[in-house]
mmCIF file of C-alpha atoms in Angstrom:
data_model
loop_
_atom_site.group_PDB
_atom_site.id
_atom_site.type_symbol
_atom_site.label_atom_id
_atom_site.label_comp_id
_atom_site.label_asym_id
_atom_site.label_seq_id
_atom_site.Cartn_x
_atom_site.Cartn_y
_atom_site.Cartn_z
ATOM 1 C CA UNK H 10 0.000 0.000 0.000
ATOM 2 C CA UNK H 11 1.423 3.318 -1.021
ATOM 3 C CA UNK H 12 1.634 5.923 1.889
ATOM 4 C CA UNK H 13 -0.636 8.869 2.236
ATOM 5 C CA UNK H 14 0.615 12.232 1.110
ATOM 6 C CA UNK H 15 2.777 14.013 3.297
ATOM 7 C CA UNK H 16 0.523 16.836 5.359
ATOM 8 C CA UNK H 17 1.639 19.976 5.426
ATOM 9 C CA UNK H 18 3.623 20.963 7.766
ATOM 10 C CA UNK H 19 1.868 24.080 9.488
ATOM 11 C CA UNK H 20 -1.858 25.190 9.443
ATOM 12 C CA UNK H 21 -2.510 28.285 7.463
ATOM 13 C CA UNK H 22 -5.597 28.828 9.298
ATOM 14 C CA UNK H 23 -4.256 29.021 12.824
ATOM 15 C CA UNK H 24 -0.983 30.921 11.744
ATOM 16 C CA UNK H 25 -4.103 33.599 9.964
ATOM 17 C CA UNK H 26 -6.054 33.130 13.033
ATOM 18 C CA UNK H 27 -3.009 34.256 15.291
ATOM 19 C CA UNK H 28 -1.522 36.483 12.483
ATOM 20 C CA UNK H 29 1.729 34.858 11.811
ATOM 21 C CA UNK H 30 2.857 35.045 8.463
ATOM 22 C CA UNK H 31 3.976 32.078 6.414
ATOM 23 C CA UNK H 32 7.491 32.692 4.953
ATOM 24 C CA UNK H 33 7.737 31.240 1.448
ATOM 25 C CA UNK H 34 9.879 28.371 0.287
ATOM 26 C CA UNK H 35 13.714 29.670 0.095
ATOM 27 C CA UNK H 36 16.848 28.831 -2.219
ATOM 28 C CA UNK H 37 17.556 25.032 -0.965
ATOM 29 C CA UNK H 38 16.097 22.575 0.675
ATOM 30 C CA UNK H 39 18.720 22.214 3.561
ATOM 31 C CA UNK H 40 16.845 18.204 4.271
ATOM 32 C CA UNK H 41 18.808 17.357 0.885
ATOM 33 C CA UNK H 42 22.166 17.714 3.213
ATOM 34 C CA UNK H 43 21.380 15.472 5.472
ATOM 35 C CA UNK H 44 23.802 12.466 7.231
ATOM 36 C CA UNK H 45 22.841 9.635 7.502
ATOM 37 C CA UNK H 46 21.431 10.100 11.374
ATOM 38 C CA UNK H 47 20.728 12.944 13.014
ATOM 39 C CA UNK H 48 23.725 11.342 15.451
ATOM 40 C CA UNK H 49 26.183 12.840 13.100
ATOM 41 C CA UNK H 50 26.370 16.497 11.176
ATOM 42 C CA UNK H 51 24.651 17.643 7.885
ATOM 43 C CA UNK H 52 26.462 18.277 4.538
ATOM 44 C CA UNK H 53 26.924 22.143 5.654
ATOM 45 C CA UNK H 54 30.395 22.235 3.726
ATOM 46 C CA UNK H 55 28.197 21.311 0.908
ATOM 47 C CA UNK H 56 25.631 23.710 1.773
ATOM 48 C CA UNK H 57 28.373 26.452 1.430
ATOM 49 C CA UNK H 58 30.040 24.841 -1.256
ATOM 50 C CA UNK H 59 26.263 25.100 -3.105
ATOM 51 C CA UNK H 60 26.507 29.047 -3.395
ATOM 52 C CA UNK H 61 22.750 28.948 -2.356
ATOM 53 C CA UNK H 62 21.525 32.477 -0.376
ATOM 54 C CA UNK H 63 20.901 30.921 2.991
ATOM 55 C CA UNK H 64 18.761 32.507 5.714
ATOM 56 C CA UNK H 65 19.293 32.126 9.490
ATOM 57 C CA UNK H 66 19.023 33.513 13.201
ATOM 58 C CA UNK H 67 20.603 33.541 16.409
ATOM 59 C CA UNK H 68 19.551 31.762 19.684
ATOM 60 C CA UNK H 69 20.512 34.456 22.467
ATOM 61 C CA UNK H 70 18.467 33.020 25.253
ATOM 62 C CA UNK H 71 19.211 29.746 27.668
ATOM 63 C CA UNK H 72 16.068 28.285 26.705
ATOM 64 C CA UNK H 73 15.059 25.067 25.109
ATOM 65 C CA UNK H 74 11.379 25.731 24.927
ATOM 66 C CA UNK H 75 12.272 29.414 22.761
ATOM 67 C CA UNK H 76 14.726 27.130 20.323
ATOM 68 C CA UNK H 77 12.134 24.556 20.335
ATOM 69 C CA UNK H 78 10.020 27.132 18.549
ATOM 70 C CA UNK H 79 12.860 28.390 16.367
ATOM 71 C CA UNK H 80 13.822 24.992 14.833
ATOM 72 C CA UNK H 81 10.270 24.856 13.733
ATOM 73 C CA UNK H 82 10.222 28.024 11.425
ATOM 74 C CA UNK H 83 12.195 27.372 8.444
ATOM 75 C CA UNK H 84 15.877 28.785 8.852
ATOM 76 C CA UNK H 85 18.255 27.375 6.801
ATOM 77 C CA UNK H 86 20.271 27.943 9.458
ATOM 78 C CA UNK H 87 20.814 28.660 13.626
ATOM 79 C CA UNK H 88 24.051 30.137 14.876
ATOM 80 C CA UNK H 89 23.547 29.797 18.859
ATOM 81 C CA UNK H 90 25.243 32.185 20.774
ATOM 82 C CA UNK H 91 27.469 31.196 23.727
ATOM 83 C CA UNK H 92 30.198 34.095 23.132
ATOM 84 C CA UNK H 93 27.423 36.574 24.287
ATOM 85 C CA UNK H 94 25.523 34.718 27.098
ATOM 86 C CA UNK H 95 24.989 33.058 30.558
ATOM 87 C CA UNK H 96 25.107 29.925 28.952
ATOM 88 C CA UNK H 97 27.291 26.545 30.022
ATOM 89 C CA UNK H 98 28.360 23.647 28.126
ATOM 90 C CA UNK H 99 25.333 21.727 29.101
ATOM 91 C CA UNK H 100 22.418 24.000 28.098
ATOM 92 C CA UNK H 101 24.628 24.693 24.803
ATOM 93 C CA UNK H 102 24.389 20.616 24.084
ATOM 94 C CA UNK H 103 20.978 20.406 24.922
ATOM 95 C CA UNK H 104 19.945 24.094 22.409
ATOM 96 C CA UNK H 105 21.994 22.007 19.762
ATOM 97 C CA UNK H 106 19.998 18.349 20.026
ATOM 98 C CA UNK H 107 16.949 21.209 20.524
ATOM 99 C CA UNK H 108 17.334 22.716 16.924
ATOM 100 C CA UNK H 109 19.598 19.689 15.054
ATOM 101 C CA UNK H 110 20.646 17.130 17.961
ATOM 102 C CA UNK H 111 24.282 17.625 16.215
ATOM 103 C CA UNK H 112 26.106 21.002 15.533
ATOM 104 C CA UNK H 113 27.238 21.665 11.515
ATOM 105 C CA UNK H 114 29.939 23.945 12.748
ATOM 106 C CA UNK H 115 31.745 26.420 14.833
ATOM 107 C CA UNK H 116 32.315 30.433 14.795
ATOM 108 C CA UNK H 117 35.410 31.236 15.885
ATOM 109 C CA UNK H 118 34.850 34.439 17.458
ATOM 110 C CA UNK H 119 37.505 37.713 17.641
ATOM 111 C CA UNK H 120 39.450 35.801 14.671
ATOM 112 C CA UNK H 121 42.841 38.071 13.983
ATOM 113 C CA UNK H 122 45.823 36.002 12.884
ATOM 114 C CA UNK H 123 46.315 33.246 10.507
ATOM 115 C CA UNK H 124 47.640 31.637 13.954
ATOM 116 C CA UNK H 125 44.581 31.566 15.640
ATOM 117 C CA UNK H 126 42.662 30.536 12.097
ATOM 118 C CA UNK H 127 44.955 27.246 11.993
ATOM 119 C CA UNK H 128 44.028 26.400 15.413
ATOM 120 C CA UNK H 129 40.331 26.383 15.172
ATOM 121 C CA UNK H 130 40.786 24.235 11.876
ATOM 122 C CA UNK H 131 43.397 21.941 13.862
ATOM 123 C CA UNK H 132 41.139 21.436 16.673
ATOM 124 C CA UNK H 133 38.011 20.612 14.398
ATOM 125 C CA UNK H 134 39.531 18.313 12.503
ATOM 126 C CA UNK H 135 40.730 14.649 12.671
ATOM 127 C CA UNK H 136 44.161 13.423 11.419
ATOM 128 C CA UNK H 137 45.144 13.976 8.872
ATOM 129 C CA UNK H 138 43.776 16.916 8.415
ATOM 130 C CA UNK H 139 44.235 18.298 12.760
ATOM 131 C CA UNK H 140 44.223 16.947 15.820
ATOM 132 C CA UNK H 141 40.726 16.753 17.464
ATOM 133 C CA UNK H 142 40.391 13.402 19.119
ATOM 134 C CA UNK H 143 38.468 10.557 18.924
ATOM 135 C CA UNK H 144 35.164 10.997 20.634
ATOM 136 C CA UNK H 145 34.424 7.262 21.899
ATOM 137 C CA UNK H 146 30.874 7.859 23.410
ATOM 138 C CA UNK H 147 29.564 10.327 20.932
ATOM 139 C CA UNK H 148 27.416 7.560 18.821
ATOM 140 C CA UNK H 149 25.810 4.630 19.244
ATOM 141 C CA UNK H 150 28.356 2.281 17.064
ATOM 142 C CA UNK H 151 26.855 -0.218 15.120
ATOM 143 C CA UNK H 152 23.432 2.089 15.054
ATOM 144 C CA UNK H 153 24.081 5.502 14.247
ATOM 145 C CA UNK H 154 27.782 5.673 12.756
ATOM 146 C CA UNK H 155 26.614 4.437 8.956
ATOM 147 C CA UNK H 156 28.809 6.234 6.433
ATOM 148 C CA UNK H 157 28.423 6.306 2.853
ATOM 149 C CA UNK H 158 30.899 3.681 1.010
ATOM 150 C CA UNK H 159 34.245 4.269 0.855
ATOM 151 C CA UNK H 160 34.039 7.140 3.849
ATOM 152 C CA UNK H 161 34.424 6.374 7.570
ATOM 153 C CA UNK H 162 33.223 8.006 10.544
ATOM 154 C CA UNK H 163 35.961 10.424 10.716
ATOM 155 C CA UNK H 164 36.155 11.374 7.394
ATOM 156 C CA UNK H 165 31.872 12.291 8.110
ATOM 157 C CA UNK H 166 32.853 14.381 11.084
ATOM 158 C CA UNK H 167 36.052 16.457 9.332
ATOM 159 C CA UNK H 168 34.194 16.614 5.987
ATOM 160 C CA UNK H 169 30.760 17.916 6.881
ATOM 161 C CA UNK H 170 30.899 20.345 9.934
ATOM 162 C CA UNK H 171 31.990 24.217 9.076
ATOM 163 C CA UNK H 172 35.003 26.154 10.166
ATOM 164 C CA UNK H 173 33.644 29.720 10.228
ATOM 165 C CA UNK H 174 35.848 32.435 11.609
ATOM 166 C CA UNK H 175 34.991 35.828 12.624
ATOM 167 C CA UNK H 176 36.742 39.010 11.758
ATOM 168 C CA UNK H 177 35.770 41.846 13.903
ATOM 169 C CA UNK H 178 39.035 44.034 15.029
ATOM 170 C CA UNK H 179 41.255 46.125 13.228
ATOM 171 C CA UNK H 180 43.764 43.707 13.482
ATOM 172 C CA UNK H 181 41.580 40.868 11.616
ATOM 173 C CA UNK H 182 41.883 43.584 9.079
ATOM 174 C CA UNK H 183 45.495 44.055 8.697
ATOM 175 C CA UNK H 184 45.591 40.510 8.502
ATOM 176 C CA UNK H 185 42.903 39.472 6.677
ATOM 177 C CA UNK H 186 44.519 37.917 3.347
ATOM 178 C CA UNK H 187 46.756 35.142 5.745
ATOM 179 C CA UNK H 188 43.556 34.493 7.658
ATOM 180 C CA UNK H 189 41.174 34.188 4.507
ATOM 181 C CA UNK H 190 43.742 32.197 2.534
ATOM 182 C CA UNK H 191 44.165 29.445 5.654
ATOM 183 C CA UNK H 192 43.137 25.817 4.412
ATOM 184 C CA UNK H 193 40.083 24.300 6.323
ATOM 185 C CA UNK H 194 38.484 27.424 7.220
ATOM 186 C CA UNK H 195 35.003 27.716 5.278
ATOM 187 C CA UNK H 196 33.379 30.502 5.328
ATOM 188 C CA UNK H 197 33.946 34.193 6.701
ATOM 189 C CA UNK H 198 31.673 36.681 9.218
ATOM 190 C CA UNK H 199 32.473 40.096 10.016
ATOM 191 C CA UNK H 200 31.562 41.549 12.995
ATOM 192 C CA UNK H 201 30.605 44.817 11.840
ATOM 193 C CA UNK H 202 29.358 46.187 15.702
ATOM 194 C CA UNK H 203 33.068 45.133 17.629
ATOM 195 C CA UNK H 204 34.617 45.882 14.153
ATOM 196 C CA UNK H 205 33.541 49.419 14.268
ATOM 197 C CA UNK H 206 34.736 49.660 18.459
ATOM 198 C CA UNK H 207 37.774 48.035 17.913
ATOM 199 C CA UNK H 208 39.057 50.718 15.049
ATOM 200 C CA UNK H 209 37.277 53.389 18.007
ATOM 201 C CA UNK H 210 34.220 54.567 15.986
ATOM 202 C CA UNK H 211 30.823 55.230 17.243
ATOM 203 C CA UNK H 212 28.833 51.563 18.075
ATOM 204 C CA UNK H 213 26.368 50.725 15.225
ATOM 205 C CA UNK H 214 25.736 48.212 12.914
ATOM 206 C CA UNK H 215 27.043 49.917 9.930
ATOM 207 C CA UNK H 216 28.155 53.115 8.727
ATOM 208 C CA UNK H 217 29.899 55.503 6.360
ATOM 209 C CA UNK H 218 33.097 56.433 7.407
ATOM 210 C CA UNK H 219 36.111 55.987 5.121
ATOM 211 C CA UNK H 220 38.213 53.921 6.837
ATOM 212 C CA UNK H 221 35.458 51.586 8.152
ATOM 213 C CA UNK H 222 34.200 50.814 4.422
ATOM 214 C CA UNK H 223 37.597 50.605 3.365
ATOM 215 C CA UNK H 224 37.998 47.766 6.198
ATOM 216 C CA UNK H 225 35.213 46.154 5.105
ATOM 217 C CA UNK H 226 35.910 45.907 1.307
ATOM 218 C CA UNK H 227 39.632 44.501 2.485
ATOM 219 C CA UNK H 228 37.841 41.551 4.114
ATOM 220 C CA UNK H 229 35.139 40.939 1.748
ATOM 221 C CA UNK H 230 37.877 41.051 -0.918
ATOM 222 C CA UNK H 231 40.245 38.373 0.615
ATOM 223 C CA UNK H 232 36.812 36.369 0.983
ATOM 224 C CA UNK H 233 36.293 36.236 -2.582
ATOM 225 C CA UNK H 234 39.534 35.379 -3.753
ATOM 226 C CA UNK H 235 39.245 32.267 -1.650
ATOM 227 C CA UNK H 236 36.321 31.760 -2.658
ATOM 228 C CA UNK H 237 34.995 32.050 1.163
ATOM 229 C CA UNK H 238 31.295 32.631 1.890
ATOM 230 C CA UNK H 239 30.565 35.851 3.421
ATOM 231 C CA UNK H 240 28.063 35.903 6.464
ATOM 232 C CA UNK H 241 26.681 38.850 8.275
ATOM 233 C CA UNK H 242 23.554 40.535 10.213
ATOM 234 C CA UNK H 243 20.910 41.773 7.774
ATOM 235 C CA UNK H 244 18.183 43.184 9.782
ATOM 236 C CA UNK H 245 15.401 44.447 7.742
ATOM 237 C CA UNK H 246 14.832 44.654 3.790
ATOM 238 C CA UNK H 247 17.277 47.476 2.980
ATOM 239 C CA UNK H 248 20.209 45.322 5.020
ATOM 240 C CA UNK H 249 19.076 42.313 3.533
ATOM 241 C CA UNK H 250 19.399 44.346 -0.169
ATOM 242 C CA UNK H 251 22.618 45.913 0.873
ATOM 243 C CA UNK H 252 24.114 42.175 2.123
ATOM 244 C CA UNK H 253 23.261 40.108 -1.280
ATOM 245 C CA UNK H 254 24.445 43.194 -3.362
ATOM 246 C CA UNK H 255 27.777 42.615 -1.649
ATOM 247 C CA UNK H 256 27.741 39.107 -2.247
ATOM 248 C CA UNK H 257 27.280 37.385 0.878
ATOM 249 C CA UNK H 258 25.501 33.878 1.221
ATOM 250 C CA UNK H 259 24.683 33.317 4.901
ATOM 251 C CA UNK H 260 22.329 35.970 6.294
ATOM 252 C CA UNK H 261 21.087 35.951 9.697
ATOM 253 C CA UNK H 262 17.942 38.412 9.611
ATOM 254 C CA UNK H 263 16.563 37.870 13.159
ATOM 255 C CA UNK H 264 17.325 36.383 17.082
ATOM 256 C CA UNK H 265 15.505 34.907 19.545
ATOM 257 C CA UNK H 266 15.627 38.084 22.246
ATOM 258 C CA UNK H 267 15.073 40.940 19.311
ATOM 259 C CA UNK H 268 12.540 38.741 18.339
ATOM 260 C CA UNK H 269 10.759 38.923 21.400
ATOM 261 C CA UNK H 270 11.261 41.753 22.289
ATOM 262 C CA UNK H 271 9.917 43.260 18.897
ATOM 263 C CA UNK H 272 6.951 41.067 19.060
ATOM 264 C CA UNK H 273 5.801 42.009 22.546
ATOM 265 C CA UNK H 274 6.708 45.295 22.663
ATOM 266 C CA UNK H 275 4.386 45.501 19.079
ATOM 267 C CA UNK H 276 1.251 43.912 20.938
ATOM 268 C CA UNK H 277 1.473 46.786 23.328
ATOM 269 C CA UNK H 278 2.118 49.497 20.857
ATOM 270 C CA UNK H 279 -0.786 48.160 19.119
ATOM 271 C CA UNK H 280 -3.176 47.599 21.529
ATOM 272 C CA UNK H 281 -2.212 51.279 23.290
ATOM 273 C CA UNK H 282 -2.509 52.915 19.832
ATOM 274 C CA UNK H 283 -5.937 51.250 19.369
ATOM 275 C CA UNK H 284 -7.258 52.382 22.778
ATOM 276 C CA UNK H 285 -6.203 55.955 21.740
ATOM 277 C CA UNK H 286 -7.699 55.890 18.881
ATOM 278 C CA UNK H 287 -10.776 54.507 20.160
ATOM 279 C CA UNK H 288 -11.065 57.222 22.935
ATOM 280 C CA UNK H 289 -10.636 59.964 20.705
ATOM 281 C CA UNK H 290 -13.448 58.261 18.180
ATOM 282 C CA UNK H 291 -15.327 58.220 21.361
ATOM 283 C CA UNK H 292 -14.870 61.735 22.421
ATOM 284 C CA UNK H 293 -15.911 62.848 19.021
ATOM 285 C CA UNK H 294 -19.019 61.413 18.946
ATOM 286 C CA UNK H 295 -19.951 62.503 21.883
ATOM 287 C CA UNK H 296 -19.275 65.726 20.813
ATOM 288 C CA UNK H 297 -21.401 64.820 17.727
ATOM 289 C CA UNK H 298 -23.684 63.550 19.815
ATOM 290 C CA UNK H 299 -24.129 66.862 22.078
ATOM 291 C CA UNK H 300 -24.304 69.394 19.000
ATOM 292 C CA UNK H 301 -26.950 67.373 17.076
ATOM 293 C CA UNK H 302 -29.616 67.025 20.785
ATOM 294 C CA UNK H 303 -28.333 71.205 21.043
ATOM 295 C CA UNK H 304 -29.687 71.437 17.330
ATOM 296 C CA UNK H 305 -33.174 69.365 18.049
ATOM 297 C CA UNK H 306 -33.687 71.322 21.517
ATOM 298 C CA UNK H 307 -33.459 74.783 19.551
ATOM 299 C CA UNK H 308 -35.752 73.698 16.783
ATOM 300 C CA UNK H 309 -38.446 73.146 19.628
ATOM 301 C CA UNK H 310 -38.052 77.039 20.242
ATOM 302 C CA UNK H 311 -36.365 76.477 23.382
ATOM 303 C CA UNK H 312 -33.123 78.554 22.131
ATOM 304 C CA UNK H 313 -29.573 76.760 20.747
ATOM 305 C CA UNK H 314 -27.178 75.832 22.403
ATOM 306 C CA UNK H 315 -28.469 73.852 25.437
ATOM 307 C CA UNK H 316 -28.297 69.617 24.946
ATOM 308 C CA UNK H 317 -31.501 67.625 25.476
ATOM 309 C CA UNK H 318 -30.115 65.429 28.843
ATOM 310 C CA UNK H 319 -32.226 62.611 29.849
ATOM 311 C CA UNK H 320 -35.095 63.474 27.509
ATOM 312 C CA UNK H 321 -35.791 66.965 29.393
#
């Protein structure tokens, strides 16, 4: 017996009812990178390798429940964030089983020699190609560890997971061709915010000075002569415009905590907004109200000006 179609995945009534929107269908279907178990990480060297536009966001809070939700939405992508947060090794294993069970890479954050670049690659990798070791409990051998022919667990675990390295100082910038051009490392962020304290400009997210653009162009250069991904924030249409004009491929457009905060702080707005408007609808028509009983009590010949109250 054939099986029954797949169902969709989400209701479009409820999300109208509750007035979430649907996102459409993006550049790649990330299930076509998929190991063989979720015991072991996706294709994401592949996914990089693809030159697909991918779409992500960042997990900023210690909660399960909140990345429960945020696996569910679509992203191509999650970067969780344990540079920025309260979080320890064991809440950072269980957000990662939360959103993937297994991690497709590391950011290596504050990235500024070719030194440090080579390390992060060493330590990722197995002989040959560094020296992470062996993990002897991480799978369930015989039931999990399946490897297409001619590739063995090892070879799964250096291959597929992502070096990424962030550049975010001035120095990342003076050296930013040796870090671009070391082998292993996959793809490249810049940290625009601690890029633009480090070289002692005012904090933002972007901006227009001459030296900071010309910082920026230096790293997204060296990217592209590696042939390096770029990945950055793109928060809102015009960054997301500016970001794929520039070439980059990973774009995280959201985060748990903005997120949140954008979507409660908009119920309030709205619902104060409304009551404003409703009061001020209401005041005028009472005003409305008081002119037209003024109007009917001075056609009786009782004078203008004086409201019928109560019918007297």
């Amino acid at each position: 017996m054939p099986f029954a179609p797949r169902p969709p995945r989400g209701s479009p009534y409820m999300a109208s009812a509750f007035g979430i929107p649907v996102p459409p269908q993006g550049d790649i279907n990330m299930e076509d990178y998929r190991a063989n178990s979720l015991n072991q990480p996706m294709r994401f060297r592949d996914v990089l390798k693809s030159g697909k536009t991918i779409v992500g966001t960042a997990i900023a809070l210690a909660s399960v429940p909140a990345a429960r939700i945020t696996a569910t939405l679509g992203f191509d992508w999650v970067f969780i964030d344990a540079e920025h947060t309260p979080m320890g090794p064991e809440t950072l294993i269980e957000l990662i089983k939360t959103v993937n069970y297994y991690s497709e890479g590391a950011m290596a954050p504050v990235t500024e020699t070719a030194e440090q670049a080579r390390k992060v690659v060493n330590a990722a990798r197995f002989a040959p190609h560094g020296d992470r070791s062996f993990p002897p409990f991480a799978q369930a051998y015989g039931y999990t560890d399946g490897t297409p022919e001619g590739t063995s667990l090892l070879d799964m675990w250096s291959n597929n997971a992502a070096v990424i390295t962030q550049l975010e100082s001035a120095e990342a910038i003076k050296n930013a061709a040796e870090i671009c051009a070391v082998p292993g490392v996959d793809a490249i962020m810049i940290g625009t915010g601690d890029l633009r304290l480090s070289m002692r400009l005012p904090f933002g997210f972007d901006g227009a000075e001459p030296e900071y653009l010309s910082g920026i162009e230096t790293i997204e250069s060296e990217a592209k002569k590696n042939n390096l991904p770029l990945v950055g924030f793109a928060l809102g249409p015009p960054a997301v415009e500016v970001k794929l004009k520039r070439g980059y491929q990973m774009l995280m457009v959201s985060a748990d905590m903005l997120a949140l905060i954008a979507g409660q702080s908009g119920g309030l707005a709205m619902a104060r907004t409304a009551i404003t408007d409703f009061k001020k609808v209401d005041r005028q028509k009472k005003v409305e109200d008081a002119r037209e009983n003024g109007a009917a009590y001075a056609a009786l010949g009782h004078g203008a000006g004086k409201p019928v109250v109560n019918g007297q």
